[in-house]
Structure formats: C-alpha cells, structure tokens
Amino acid sequence: MHIRKTTVNDIEKILEIFDYAIKFMAENNNPNQWVNGYPNREYVEIDIQNDSSYVCIDDNGDIVGTFSFMIGEDENYDEIYDGNWLNDDEYGTIHRIAVMGGRKGVASFCLKFCLEICGNIRVDTYKDNIPMLNFLKKEGFEQCGTIILKMNGDNRIAFQKSI
C-alpha cells in the first residue's frame, strides 16, 4: 500500500467509502456520528484545497481508504473538558478517516503514515463508535477528555498519541 494526496478525480471513490462507513457505523450501534449529509463532497473539496486530503492505495491501484491530516492547531481542540492533553507541543490532527469494507490494516497503515510526519497526533471520535475507540486504544492512543465540535456543538472523546 501507499498513500498520496487526493485529487479531484478521487472524490467519487471517497464518497463511496464514506457511504460504506456510514452504513457500517449504523449497523454497529453508531447511527448518530456521521449524519445530515456529513461528510460530503464539499468537505472533500475543502480538504483538497487545504492540501490535507489523502487516499490510501492498495497494491492493485485501488483506493481503499481516505483521511484528512494536517499539522497545526485545530480550533476544536482549543478547550478540553474532563481531562488534559498529553502535551502542548505542535500536533497533527486526523479527521474523516474511513476504510472500504473488508480491508484489514488500512487504518493502521494510514496512522503510521501520519505519525511518521508528525509524532504528536490528536484525534476524536463519537462515544458510540466502538470500532474506532478500540482501534485508537490498540494503536496506543490515550484518552484525554472530551471536546466540543465548533460546527454543531456535539461532544467527542479526545485522544492523543505522542512518540
């Protein structure tokens, strides 16, 4: 596998992966995380414009995963409740990570890519996203507290890993 920046030609496949992820979450007792059309084409286009959108390509040349990754402050992480961040060092943030069904190891591969760029990563997820909660713990992320999303006021569990 390898990772590259997303191009506009990738958008339809990314939306297909998002659709799969939304169905997967709903089938796994998490129907409330990605709702009301989120994430959509506009988010992907903004991520591409911000140079923060990536795709994971398998050995057959197929897109099997996607995520947004950027280094620098994320306004959603300005305040943390019921805990503290591990440190105040510069950090990278991963958002909208999604993998096409039946593909093992893709999320770990994407995470490793991000950690090689920036060894201090923050991420958040919804309380009912048990697969993601388990994945983050398996990958050595520490639960740090709760953040409130600026876009809609929803609470998310915040994690950080610093190597």
Short mmCIF file of C-alpha atoms in Angstrom, two decimals:
data_model
loop_
_atom_site.label_atom_id
_atom_site.label_comp_id
_atom_site.label_asym_id
_atom_site.label_seq_id
_atom_site.Cartn_x
_atom_site.Cartn_y
_atom_site.Cartn_z
CA MET A 1 0.00 0.00 0.00
CA HIS A 2 0.95 3.60 -0.37
CA ILE A 3 -0.56 6.99 0.43
CA ARG A 4 -0.83 10.02 -1.78
CA LYS A 5 -2.61 13.36 -1.83
CA THR A 6 -6.20 13.28 -3.03
CA THR A 7 -7.08 14.68 -6.45
CA VAL A 8 -10.48 15.80 -7.70
CA ASN A 9 -10.61 12.58 -9.72
CA ASP A 10 -10.74 10.65 -6.41
CA ILE A 11 -13.82 12.37 -4.99
CA GLU A 12 -16.43 9.87 -6.19
CA LYS A 13 -14.49 6.95 -4.71
CA ILE A 14 -14.04 8.83 -1.42
CA LEU A 15 -17.79 9.48 -1.27
CA GLU A 16 -18.35 5.76 -1.89
CA ILE A 17 -16.03 4.95 1.03
CA PHE A 18 -17.87 7.47 3.24
CA ASP A 19 -21.20 5.86 2.30
CA TYR A 20 -19.82 2.45 3.25
CA ALA A 21 -18.52 3.85 6.57
CA ILE A 22 -21.87 5.47 7.40
CA LYS A 23 -23.68 2.16 6.80
CA PHE A 24 -21.06 0.28 8.81
CA MET A 25 -21.40 2.67 11.74
CA ALA A 26 -25.21 2.41 11.68
CA GLU A 27 -25.01 -1.40 11.64
CA ASN A 28 -22.60 -1.29 14.61
CA ASN A 29 -24.76 0.77 17.00
CA ASN A 30 -23.37 4.13 15.90
CA PRO A 31 -26.06 5.71 13.72
CA ASN A 32 -25.54 9.26 15.05
CA GLN A 33 -21.93 10.16 14.24
CA TRP A 34 -21.93 10.97 10.53
CA VAL A 35 -25.42 12.35 9.87
CA ASN A 36 -27.25 15.05 7.92
CA GLY A 37 -25.09 14.59 4.84
CA TYR A 38 -21.75 14.74 6.67
CA PRO A 39 -19.14 14.16 5.39
CA ASN A 40 -19.89 15.21 1.85
CA ARG A 41 -18.29 16.41 -1.39
CA GLU A 42 -17.82 19.92 0.00
CA TYR A 43 -15.67 18.65 2.88
CA VAL A 44 -13.53 16.62 0.50
CA GLU A 45 -13.11 19.60 -1.83
CA ILE A 46 -12.14 21.86 1.10
CA ASP A 47 -9.64 19.25 2.33
CA ILE A 48 -8.15 19.06 -1.17
CA GLN A 49 -7.89 22.87 -1.34
CA ASN A 50 -6.26 22.88 2.12
CA ASP A 51 -3.79 20.21 0.96
CA SER A 52 -4.92 17.93 3.80
CA SER A 53 -6.78 15.14 1.98
CA TYR A 54 -5.13 11.77 1.41
CA VAL A 55 -6.04 8.42 -0.08
CA CYS A 56 -4.58 5.00 0.64
CA ILE A 57 -3.95 2.90 -2.46
CA ASP A 58 -3.66 -0.90 -2.38
CA ASP A 59 -1.28 -2.99 -4.45
CA ASN A 60 -3.89 -3.21 -7.25
CA GLY A 61 -4.07 0.58 -7.54
CA ASP A 62 -7.47 0.81 -5.88
CA ILE A 63 -8.37 3.48 -3.32
CA VAL A 64 -9.13 1.59 -0.10
CA GLY A 65 -9.03 4.37 2.49
CA THR A 66 -9.17 8.11 2.96
CA PHE A 67 -8.45 10.65 5.67
CA SER A 68 -7.75 14.30 6.32
CA PHE A 69 -4.47 15.13 8.05
CA MET A 70 -2.99 18.48 8.90
CA ILE A 71 -0.37 19.81 11.26
CA GLY A 72 -1.18 22.82 13.36
CA GLU A 73 -3.83 23.97 15.76
CA ASP A 74 -7.37 22.68 15.33
CA GLU A 75 -9.94 25.03 16.88
CA ASN A 76 -11.97 22.03 18.04
CA TYR A 77 -9.11 21.13 20.37
CA ASP A 78 -8.66 24.58 21.93
CA GLU A 79 -10.62 23.51 25.00
CA ILE A 80 -10.71 20.05 26.54
CA TYR A 81 -13.05 19.02 29.32
CA ASP A 82 -12.80 16.29 31.96
CA GLY A 83 -9.10 15.84 31.28
CA ASN A 84 -5.99 17.29 29.65
CA TRP A 85 -3.95 16.87 26.50
CA LEU A 86 -0.72 14.93 26.94
CA ASN A 87 1.30 17.99 25.92
CA ASP A 88 1.01 21.40 24.28
CA ASP A 89 3.54 20.64 21.53
CA GLU A 90 2.74 21.11 17.84
CA TYR A 91 0.41 18.31 16.74
CA GLY A 92 -1.21 16.74 13.75
CA THR A 93 -4.91 16.05 13.51
CA ILE A 94 -6.65 13.19 11.72
CA HIS A 95 -10.28 13.64 10.65
CA ARG A 96 -12.72 11.69 8.49
CA ILE A 97 -10.68 8.50 8.34
CA ALA A 98 -12.63 5.81 6.53
CA VAL A 99 -11.77 2.46 5.00
CA MET A 100 -13.51 0.41 2.33
CA GLY A 101 -15.09 -2.71 3.78
CA GLY A 102 -13.15 -5.90 4.13
CA ARG A 103 -9.76 -4.20 4.03
CA LYS A 104 -7.62 -5.12 7.01
CA GLY A 105 -4.69 -2.99 8.14
CA VAL A 106 -5.57 0.10 6.10
CA ALA A 107 -6.38 2.34 9.07
CA SER A 108 -3.16 1.29 10.84
CA PHE A 109 -1.18 1.99 7.67
CA CYS A 110 -2.73 5.48 7.42
CA LEU A 111 -2.00 6.17 11.07
CA LYS A 112 1.63 5.09 10.69
CA PHE A 113 1.96 7.47 7.72
CA CYS A 114 0.70 10.37 9.84
CA LEU A 115 2.93 9.51 12.80
CA GLU A 116 5.98 9.48 10.52
CA ILE A 117 5.16 13.06 9.50
CA CYS A 118 4.30 14.27 12.99
CA GLY A 119 4.92 12.18 16.09
CA ASN A 120 2.26 14.01 18.10
CA ILE A 121 -1.29 13.25 16.92
CA ARG A 122 -4.71 14.26 18.24
CA VAL A 123 -7.95 12.65 17.12
CA ASP A 124 -11.52 12.45 18.33
CA THR A 125 -14.46 10.14 17.88
CA TYR A 126 -18.07 9.69 18.91
CA LYS A 127 -18.86 7.80 22.12
CA ASP A 128 -20.76 5.09 20.22
CA ASN A 129 -18.02 4.43 17.65
CA ILE A 130 -16.80 1.29 19.40
CA PRO A 131 -14.67 0.04 16.45
CA MET A 132 -12.79 3.39 16.36
CA LEU A 133 -12.48 3.55 20.15
CA ASN A 134 -10.98 0.05 20.16
CA PHE A 135 -8.70 0.89 17.21
CA LEU A 136 -7.33 4.03 18.90
CA LYS A 137 -6.63 2.16 22.14
CA LYS A 138 -5.00 -0.71 20.21
CA GLU A 139 -2.79 1.81 18.42
CA GLY A 140 -1.59 3.32 21.72
CA PHE A 141 -3.67 6.49 21.83
CA GLU A 142 -4.51 7.78 25.28
CA GLN A 143 -7.97 9.05 26.11
CA CYS A 144 -7.51 12.66 27.21
CA GLY A 145 -11.01 14.03 27.81
CA THR A 146 -13.92 15.50 25.87
CA ILE A 147 -14.01 18.17 23.18
CA ILE A 148 -16.97 20.04 21.75
CA LEU A 149 -17.17 20.39 17.97
CA LYS A 150 -17.42 24.00 16.80
CA MET A 151 -19.61 23.12 13.79
CA ASN A 152 -22.51 21.63 15.74
CA GLY A 153 -21.77 21.54 19.48
CA ASP A 154 -21.54 17.74 19.62
CA ASN A 155 -19.27 16.12 22.21
CA ARG A 156 -16.44 13.84 21.13
CA ILE A 157 -13.97 11.73 23.07
CA ALA A 158 -10.48 13.16 22.53
CA PHE A 159 -7.34 11.07 22.16
CA GLN A 160 -3.65 11.81 21.72
CA LYS A 161 -0.53 9.83 20.91
CA SER A 162 2.94 11.24 21.21
CA ILE A 163 6.01 9.25 20.22
#
